[in-house]
Amino acid sequence: MADSESMSVRYFAAAADASGCRSETLALPRSSTLADLVAVLSDKYGSDMKRVLSVSAFLVGEELTRDTGRVAGPAVDILPPFAGG
């Protein structure tokens, strides 16, 4: 991808289980949104990941968000709901 950048993605709890890893680096177009990331990860890891992502929050820089229209940035943490608060 000529107009792509590396995005570091860290997975926690059920997201780590669905991906089989704790982190990875992906190449996505520069202005990719969290919705674009969700689509890529759902395609890559299947229905379990899609379900986890549908209830997850995303940490982008210092901002915790569920707004998938937000531009993703160079690093995203995927935070599913945690049991016990």
Tab-separated table of C-alpha atoms in Angstrom:
chain	number	residue	atom	x	y	z
A	1	MET	CA	0.000	0.000	0.000
A	2	ALA	CA	1.665	3.181	-1.144
A	3	ASP	CA	-0.481	5.453	1.031
A	4	SER	CA	-0.484	3.234	4.099
A	5	GLU	CA	0.984	3.424	7.552
A	6	SER	CA	1.786	0.917	10.238
A	7	MET	CA	-0.788	0.617	12.971
A	8	SER	CA	0.084	-1.080	16.231
A	9	VAL	CA	-2.905	-2.968	17.654
A	10	ARG	CA	-2.932	-4.399	21.176
A	11	TYR	CA	-5.568	-6.908	22.235
A	12	PHE	CA	-6.869	-7.489	25.747
A	13	ALA	CA	-9.029	-10.219	27.332
A	14	ALA	CA	-11.517	-11.714	24.836
A	15	ALA	CA	-9.930	-9.788	21.935
A	16	ALA	CA	-6.592	-11.495	22.647
A	17	ASP	CA	-8.381	-14.849	22.778
A	18	ALA	CA	-10.142	-14.195	19.442
A	19	SER	CA	-6.943	-13.073	17.686
A	20	GLY	CA	-4.633	-15.615	19.283
A	21	CYS	CA	-2.102	-12.877	20.040
A	22	ARG	CA	-1.600	-9.895	22.326
A	23	SER	CA	-0.445	-7.436	19.655
A	24	GLU	CA	0.378	-7.050	15.996
A	25	THR	CA	1.243	-4.412	13.436
A	26	LEU	CA	-1.041	-3.870	10.440
A	27	ALA	CA	-0.621	-1.771	7.302
A	28	LEU	CA	-3.766	0.310	6.709
A	29	PRO	CA	-4.474	3.430	4.634
A	30	ARG	CA	-3.406	6.623	6.425
A	31	SER	CA	-6.895	7.956	7.193
A	32	SER	CA	-8.409	4.632	8.289
A	33	THR	CA	-11.174	4.831	10.857
A	34	LEU	CA	-11.853	2.449	13.694
A	35	ALA	CA	-14.667	1.048	11.511
A	36	ASP	CA	-12.046	0.210	8.863
A	37	LEU	CA	-9.943	-1.510	11.523
A	38	VAL	CA	-12.987	-3.442	12.783
A	39	ALA	CA	-13.698	-4.626	9.218
A	40	VAL	CA	-10.100	-5.759	8.668
A	41	LEU	CA	-9.948	-7.616	11.984
A	42	SER	CA	-13.378	-9.195	11.497
A	43	ASP	CA	-12.310	-10.467	8.066
A	44	LYS	CA	-8.976	-11.709	9.408
A	45	TYR	CA	-10.210	-13.435	12.586
A	46	GLY	CA	-13.865	-14.239	11.888
A	47	SER	CA	-17.121	-14.170	13.802
A	48	ASP	CA	-15.645	-14.459	17.314
A	49	MET	CA	-13.580	-11.305	16.765
A	50	LYS	CA	-16.520	-9.517	15.135
A	51	ARG	CA	-18.653	-10.236	18.215
A	52	VAL	CA	-15.911	-9.040	20.593
A	53	LEU	CA	-15.340	-5.853	18.591
A	54	SER	CA	-19.060	-5.050	18.612
A	55	VAL	CA	-18.925	-4.570	22.413
A	56	SER	CA	-15.373	-3.240	22.777
A	57	ALA	CA	-14.030	0.208	23.489
A	58	PHE	CA	-10.927	1.514	21.723
A	59	LEU	CA	-8.069	3.446	23.265
A	60	VAL	CA	-6.580	5.779	20.663
A	61	GLY	CA	-3.787	7.848	22.174
A	62	GLU	CA	-5.287	9.136	25.431
A	63	GLU	CA	-8.907	8.898	24.214
A	64	LEU	CA	-11.186	6.011	25.125
A	65	THR	CA	-13.949	5.797	22.531
A	66	ARG	CA	-16.632	3.605	21.034
A	67	ASP	CA	-16.999	5.958	18.032
A	68	THR	CA	-15.957	3.801	15.084
A	69	GLY	CA	-16.065	6.861	12.816
A	70	ARG	CA	-12.958	8.215	14.551
A	71	VAL	CA	-9.629	8.089	12.694
A	72	ALA	CA	-7.650	5.237	14.195
A	73	GLY	CA	-4.113	6.652	14.421
A	74	PRO	CA	-0.821	4.770	14.746
A	75	ALA	CA	-1.742	2.784	17.884
A	76	VAL	CA	-5.030	1.303	19.049
A	77	ASP	CA	-5.806	-0.803	22.117
A	78	ILE	CA	-8.910	-2.976	21.913
A	79	LEU	CA	-10.639	-3.222	25.271
A	80	PRO	CA	-13.557	-5.634	25.587
A	81	PRO	CA	-15.746	-5.384	28.684
A	82	PHE	CA	-13.973	-6.893	31.676
A	83	ALA	CA	-15.835	-9.007	34.228
A	84	GLY	CA	-15.868	-7.695	37.762
A	85	GLY	CA	-15.440	-3.994	36.869
